[in-house]
mmCIF file of C-alpha atoms and ligand atoms in Angstrom:
data_model
loop_
_atom_site.group_PDB
_atom_site.id
_atom_site.type_symbol
_atom_site.label_atom_id
_atom_site.label_comp_id
_atom_site.label_asym_id
_atom_site.label_seq_id
_atom_site.Cartn_x
_atom_site.Cartn_y
_atom_site.Cartn_z
ATOM 1 C CA UNK A 1 131.014 91.595 122.463
ATOM 2 C CA UNK A 2 127.463 90.081 122.226
ATOM 3 C CA UNK A 3 126.858 88.077 118.862
ATOM 4 C CA UNK A 4 123.443 88.650 118.639
ATOM 5 C CA UNK A 5 121.787 91.162 116.276
ATOM 6 C CA UNK A 6 122.211 94.399 117.051
ATOM 7 C CA UNK A 7 119.524 97.121 117.583
ATOM 8 C CA UNK A 8 119.532 100.817 117.358
ATOM 9 C CA UNK A 9 116.305 102.287 118.702
ATOM 10 C CA UNK A 10 114.938 105.839 117.893
ATOM 11 C CA UNK A 11 112.212 107.441 120.175
ATOM 12 C CA UNK A 12 111.178 111.059 120.915
ATOM 13 C CA UNK A 13 109.014 110.233 123.568
ATOM 14 C CA UNK A 14 108.137 108.320 127.080
ATOM 15 C CA UNK A 15 109.686 105.180 125.567
ATOM 16 C CA UNK A 16 107.281 102.593 126.663
ATOM 17 C CA UNK A 17 107.700 100.598 123.411
ATOM 18 C CA UNK A 18 111.424 100.816 123.924
ATOM 19 C CA UNK A 19 111.161 99.293 127.299
ATOM 20 C CA UNK A 20 108.928 96.566 126.211
ATOM 21 C CA UNK A 21 111.813 95.669 123.652
ATOM 22 C CA UNK A 22 114.300 95.633 126.309
ATOM 23 C CA UNK A 23 112.201 93.742 128.847
ATOM 24 C CA UNK A 24 111.642 91.099 126.130
ATOM 25 C CA UNK A 25 115.530 91.037 125.721
ATOM 26 C CA UNK A 26 116.087 90.639 129.519
ATOM 27 C CA UNK A 27 113.248 88.014 129.570
ATOM 28 C CA UNK A 28 115.161 86.252 126.813
ATOM 29 C CA UNK A 29 112.057 86.187 124.611
ATOM 30 C CA UNK A 30 114.326 88.470 122.037
ATOM 31 C CA UNK A 31 117.739 87.147 121.353
ATOM 32 C CA UNK A 32 119.012 90.802 120.510
ATOM 33 C CA UNK A 33 121.246 93.338 121.977
ATOM 34 C CA UNK A 34 120.195 97.415 122.207
ATOM 35 C CA UNK A 35 123.281 99.140 121.328
ATOM 36 C CA UNK A 36 121.904 102.691 121.723
ATOM 37 C CA UNK A 37 118.793 104.728 121.928
ATOM 38 C CA UNK A 38 118.733 107.476 119.891
ATOM 39 C CA UNK A 39 116.441 110.588 120.174
ATOM 40 C CA UNK A 40 115.526 113.975 118.639
ATOM 41 C CA UNK A 41 114.332 115.474 121.840
ATOM 42 C CA UNK A 42 117.107 116.074 125.056
ATOM 43 C CA UNK A 43 113.629 115.521 127.459
ATOM 44 C CA UNK A 44 112.721 112.026 125.850
ATOM 45 C CA UNK A 45 111.482 109.677 128.678
ATOM 46 C CA UNK A 46 113.250 106.913 126.786
ATOM 47 C CA UNK A 47 116.793 108.386 127.117
ATOM 48 C CA UNK A 48 116.270 108.384 130.895
ATOM 49 C CA UNK A 49 115.139 104.735 130.811
ATOM 50 C CA UNK A 50 117.965 103.740 128.651
ATOM 51 C CA UNK A 51 120.667 105.783 130.827
ATOM 52 C CA UNK A 52 119.042 104.080 133.996
ATOM 53 C CA UNK A 53 119.733 100.545 132.270
ATOM 54 C CA UNK A 54 123.391 101.476 131.189
ATOM 55 C CA UNK A 55 122.458 101.748 127.611
ATOM 56 C CA UNK A 56 124.282 104.083 125.325
ATOM 57 C CA UNK A 57 122.211 107.373 124.478
ATOM 58 C CA UNK A 58 122.671 109.857 122.159
ATOM 59 C CA UNK A 59 120.235 112.961 121.444
ATOM 60 C CA UNK A 60 120.631 114.791 117.876
ATOM 61 C CA UNK A 61 118.390 117.777 118.194
ATOM 62 C CA UNK A 62 117.295 119.183 114.739
ATOM 63 C CA UNK A 63 117.623 122.725 115.821
ATOM 64 C CA UNK A 64 121.210 122.494 115.526
ATOM 65 C CA UNK A 65 121.383 122.183 111.783
ATOM 66 C CA UNK A 66 120.506 124.375 109.102
ATOM 67 C CA UNK A 67 118.978 121.778 107.078
ATOM 68 C CA UNK A 68 117.001 118.556 107.514
ATOM 69 C CA UNK A 69 119.381 116.648 105.401
ATOM 70 C CA UNK A 70 122.306 117.667 107.819
ATOM 71 C CA UNK A 71 120.440 116.744 110.587
ATOM 72 C CA UNK A 72 119.681 113.429 108.937
ATOM 73 C CA UNK A 73 123.176 112.966 107.853
ATOM 74 C CA UNK A 74 124.529 113.345 111.569
ATOM 75 C CA UNK A 75 121.750 111.052 112.657
ATOM 76 C CA UNK A 76 122.937 108.315 109.865
ATOM 77 C CA UNK A 77 126.546 108.863 110.994
ATOM 78 C CA UNK A 78 125.724 108.085 114.735
ATOM 79 C CA UNK A 79 123.423 105.063 113.714
ATOM 80 C CA UNK A 80 126.149 103.689 111.630
ATOM 81 C CA UNK A 81 128.647 103.930 114.342
ATOM 82 C CA UNK A 82 126.763 101.398 116.186
ATOM 83 C CA UNK A 83 126.762 98.960 113.461
ATOM 84 C CA UNK A 84 123.213 98.246 113.937
ATOM 85 C CA UNK A 85 121.384 95.213 112.177
ATOM 86 C CA UNK A 86 118.183 96.777 112.569
ATOM 87 C CA UNK A 87 117.246 100.166 113.224
ATOM 88 C CA UNK A 88 113.782 100.279 115.407
ATOM 89 C CA UNK A 89 111.697 103.309 115.365
ATOM 90 C CA UNK A 90 109.679 103.426 118.699
ATOM 91 C CA UNK A 91 107.590 106.632 118.839
ATOM 92 C CA UNK A 92 110.338 108.658 116.540
ATOM 93 C CA UNK A 93 108.274 111.550 115.769
ATOM 94 C CA UNK A 94 109.762 112.634 112.668
ATOM 95 C CA UNK A 95 109.377 112.122 109.108
ATOM 96 C CA UNK A 96 112.799 110.775 107.752
ATOM 97 C CA UNK A 97 113.725 111.745 104.130
ATOM 98 C CA UNK A 98 114.027 109.295 101.053
ATOM 99 C CA UNK A 99 117.805 109.100 101.016
ATOM 100 C CA UNK A 100 117.994 108.364 104.982
ATOM 101 C CA UNK A 101 114.877 105.807 104.606
ATOM 102 C CA UNK A 102 116.730 104.113 101.465
ATOM 103 C CA UNK A 103 119.584 103.525 103.339
ATOM 104 C CA UNK A 104 118.121 101.161 105.849
ATOM 105 C CA UNK A 105 115.896 99.571 103.490
ATOM 106 C CA UNK A 106 114.782 96.452 104.774
ATOM 107 C CA UNK A 107 116.343 96.950 108.150
ATOM 108 C CA UNK A 108 114.116 99.646 109.555
ATOM 109 C CA UNK A 109 110.887 98.906 111.136
ATOM 110 C CA UNK A 110 108.313 101.142 112.788
ATOM 111 C CA UNK A 111 105.152 100.680 115.101
ATOM 112 C CA UNK A 112 102.097 102.736 114.329
ATOM 113 C CA UNK A 113 99.061 102.968 116.377
ATOM 114 C CA UNK A 114 96.499 101.885 113.797
ATOM 115 C CA UNK A 115 95.602 99.320 111.646
ATOM 116 C CA UNK A 116 97.441 100.260 108.260
ATOM 117 C CA UNK A 117 96.543 101.300 106.006
ATOM 118 C CA UNK A 118 93.982 103.020 107.649
ATOM 119 C CA UNK A 119 94.738 106.342 109.593
ATOM 120 C CA UNK A 120 98.500 106.871 108.271
ATOM 121 C CA UNK A 121 99.893 110.072 110.499
ATOM 122 C CA UNK A 122 98.617 111.393 113.814
ATOM 123 C CA UNK A 123 95.754 111.305 115.891
ATOM 124 C CA UNK A 124 94.784 107.583 115.102
ATOM 125 C CA UNK A 125 92.679 106.829 118.214
ATOM 126 C CA UNK A 126 90.355 110.103 117.294
ATOM 127 C CA UNK A 127 89.956 109.112 113.825
ATOM 128 C CA UNK A 128 89.058 105.628 114.687
ATOM 129 C CA UNK A 129 86.301 106.898 116.711
ATOM 130 C CA UNK A 130 85.620 109.789 113.779
ATOM 131 C CA UNK A 131 85.103 107.160 111.336
ATOM 132 C CA UNK A 132 82.764 104.991 113.331
ATOM 133 C CA UNK A 133 84.990 102.012 113.269
ATOM 134 C CA UNK A 134 84.420 99.061 115.371
ATOM 135 C CA UNK A 135 87.825 97.700 115.517
ATOM 136 C CA UNK A 136 91.231 99.576 116.151
ATOM 137 C CA UNK A 137 94.844 98.255 116.433
ATOM 138 C CA UNK A 138 98.805 98.773 115.933
ATOM 139 C CA UNK A 139 101.203 97.740 112.968
ATOM 140 C CA UNK A 140 104.546 97.054 112.775
ATOM 141 C CA UNK A 141 105.877 97.854 109.227
ATOM 142 C CA UNK A 142 109.156 98.148 107.125
ATOM 143 C CA UNK A 143 109.806 101.946 106.762
ATOM 144 C CA UNK A 144 109.632 103.019 103.368
ATOM 145 C CA UNK A 145 109.928 106.731 102.076
ATOM 146 C CA UNK A 146 106.203 107.256 102.138
ATOM 147 C CA UNK A 147 104.938 107.699 105.537
ATOM 148 C CA UNK A 148 103.588 105.101 107.558
ATOM 149 C CA UNK A 149 103.168 103.292 104.064
ATOM 150 C CA UNK A 150 105.644 100.536 104.075
ATOM 151 C CA UNK A 151 104.730 96.778 103.625
ATOM 152 C CA UNK A 152 102.965 96.008 106.964
ATOM 153 C CA UNK A 153 104.634 92.725 108.939
ATOM 154 C CA UNK A 154 102.140 92.131 111.565
ATOM 155 C CA UNK A 155 99.468 93.528 113.447
ATOM 156 C CA UNK A 156 97.203 93.454 116.796
ATOM 157 C CA UNK A 157 93.622 94.300 116.703
ATOM 158 C CA UNK A 158 91.018 95.259 119.483
ATOM 159 C CA UNK A 159 87.547 96.265 119.494
ATOM 160 C CA UNK A 160 86.095 99.483 119.855
ATOM 161 C CA UNK A 161 83.640 99.931 122.436
ATOM 162 C CA UNK A 162 80.501 102.299 122.378
ATOM 163 C CA UNK A 163 81.985 104.400 125.401
ATOM 164 C CA UNK A 164 85.570 104.582 124.246
ATOM 165 C CA UNK A 165 87.399 107.952 123.849
ATOM 166 C CA UNK A 166 90.819 108.598 122.157
ATOM 167 C CA UNK A 167 92.529 108.239 125.714
ATOM 168 C CA UNK A 168 90.836 104.881 126.498
ATOM 169 C CA UNK A 169 91.509 103.599 123.061
ATOM 170 C CA UNK A 170 95.287 104.722 123.633
ATOM 171 C CA UNK A 171 95.346 103.234 126.952
ATOM 172 C CA UNK A 172 94.141 100.027 125.971
ATOM 173 C CA UNK A 173 96.182 99.669 122.803
ATOM 174 C CA UNK A 174 99.532 100.406 124.399
ATOM 175 C CA UNK A 175 100.110 96.962 126.345
ATOM 176 C CA UNK A 176 98.940 95.380 122.854
ATOM 177 C CA UNK A 177 101.786 97.169 121.245
ATOM 178 C CA UNK A 178 104.166 95.979 123.953
ATOM 179 C CA UNK A 179 103.576 92.596 122.758
ATOM 180 C CA UNK A 180 103.580 93.012 119.037
ATOM 181 C CA UNK A 181 106.914 95.048 118.664
ATOM 182 C CA UNK A 182 108.802 92.334 120.569
ATOM 183 C CA UNK A 183 107.289 89.584 118.931
ATOM 184 C CA UNK A 184 107.501 91.101 115.240
ATOM 185 C CA UNK A 185 111.438 91.871 116.204
ATOM 186 C CA UNK A 186 112.032 88.175 117.107
ATOM 187 C CA UNK A 187 110.100 86.848 113.817
ATOM 188 C CA UNK A 188 112.575 89.362 111.931
ATOM 189 C CA UNK A 189 115.711 88.191 114.077
ATOM 190 C CA UNK A 190 114.892 84.680 113.286
ATOM 191 C CA UNK A 191 115.104 85.499 109.568
ATOM 192 C CA UNK A 192 111.626 84.137 108.840
ATOM 193 C CA UNK A 193 110.872 87.165 107.170
ATOM 194 C CA UNK A 194 112.387 89.543 105.088
ATOM 195 C CA UNK A 195 111.472 92.542 102.612
ATOM 196 C CA UNK A 196 112.315 92.278 98.947
ATOM 197 C CA UNK A 197 111.620 95.038 96.905
ATOM 198 C CA UNK A 198 108.278 96.112 98.145
ATOM 199 C CA UNK A 199 107.329 92.472 99.357
ATOM 200 C CA UNK A 200 107.406 90.995 102.368
ATOM 201 C CA UNK A 201 108.513 87.412 102.150
ATOM 202 C CA UNK A 202 107.996 84.988 104.935
ATOM 203 C CA UNK A 203 109.836 81.703 104.051
ATOM 204 C CA UNK A 204 110.084 82.460 100.487
ATOM 205 C CA UNK A 205 106.088 83.129 100.180
ATOM 206 C CA UNK A 206 104.808 86.455 99.749
ATOM 207 C CA UNK A 207 102.960 87.690 102.588
ATOM 208 C CA UNK A 208 99.593 88.551 101.301
ATOM 209 C CA UNK A 209 98.241 89.904 104.460
ATOM 210 C CA UNK A 210 99.905 91.167 107.552
ATOM 211 C CA UNK A 211 100.216 88.592 110.521
ATOM 212 C CA UNK A 212 98.145 88.931 113.263
ATOM 213 C CA UNK A 213 99.133 88.546 117.001
ATOM 214 C CA UNK A 214 97.385 85.959 118.445
ATOM 215 C CA UNK A 215 96.299 84.021 115.745
ATOM 216 C CA UNK A 216 99.487 84.000 113.151
ATOM 217 C CA UNK A 217 102.078 85.203 115.363
ATOM 218 C CA UNK A 218 102.716 84.284 119.355
ATOM 219 C CA UNK A 219 104.455 86.477 121.885
ATOM 220 C CA UNK A 220 107.778 85.003 121.125
ATOM 221 C CA UNK A 221 107.600 85.806 117.340
ATOM 222 C CA UNK A 222 106.901 82.224 116.552
ATOM 223 C CA UNK A 223 104.416 81.658 113.631
ATOM 224 C CA UNK A 224 101.427 79.873 115.158
ATOM 225 C CA UNK A 225 99.503 79.063 111.756
ATOM 226 C CA UNK A 226 101.104 78.667 108.229
ATOM 227 C CA UNK A 227 97.731 79.837 106.983
ATOM 228 C CA UNK A 228 98.693 83.352 108.090
ATOM 229 C CA UNK A 229 100.935 83.609 105.004
HETATM 230 C C1 LIG B 301 103.118 104.811 120.435
HETATM 231 O O1 LIG B 301 101.768 104.834 120.408
HETATM 232 C C2 LIG B 301 103.697 104.237 118.828
HETATM 233 O O2 LIG B 301 102.652 103.111 118.496
HETATM 234 C C3 LIG B 301 103.768 105.553 118.367
HETATM 235 O O3 LIG B 301 104.299 106.482 119.130
HETATM 236 C C4 LIG B 301 103.745 105.756 120.531
HETATM 237 C C5 LIG B 301 105.198 106.087 121.332
HETATM 238 O O4 LIG B 301 105.075 105.729 122.561
HETATM 239 N N1 LIG B 301 104.680 105.649 117.216
HETATM 240 P P1 LIG B 301 106.197 105.241 123.537
HETATM 241 O O5 LIG B 301 106.961 106.586 123.656
HETATM 242 O O6 LIG B 301 106.823 104.013 122.992
HETATM 243 O O7 LIG B 301 105.733 105.193 125.009
#
């Protein structure tokens, strides 16, 4: 069995971020192994992609459970069965309860399509335009019980143009997400960064502002400049 850190990826949709992580593993930019892709939706593209690549998949649908806590308990049992080092939310479109989240404290991360703390929740591209902002981006953060409010590890930024629509923003941001997620995972896997209580520590210093891809962090998850701390 591989000794690489073990990832369980959770996805509800098409799975392009899962695929970006998998590509990084295949191209040896990320020294990890994906043990399973787990979804709450039977028709998730991510499940199909994983199956094609010989990765274990599981679908656990909430409608089969009377209560959310039962669903989450089943999810937890399934995840723990793969003994992951990291639980990676990649477009998992479900709010997870506090007990579930606490169980994976410091080892569950999520990618969110906004420059957190701006625009938690849904419809981020539209909300950036409505707010008249001139920059947009994506964030990778540790998952804590409050939705999209966990400490942000790294972000990628891009300008908003006059003619942008929610769709053009989404189309331009997605390839950047595909660079940000594997790079951030590589950084975590190399033990440069960890969560201590609610603070992100990088080589024993508290990270004051999120690392920025292309400035502080390269695509291989290497720190470019100590000034990013
Ligand atoms: C991405 O935009 C991600 O930021 C958000 O959900 C979307 C998932 O896309 N959390 P995909 O399924 O990875 O293609």
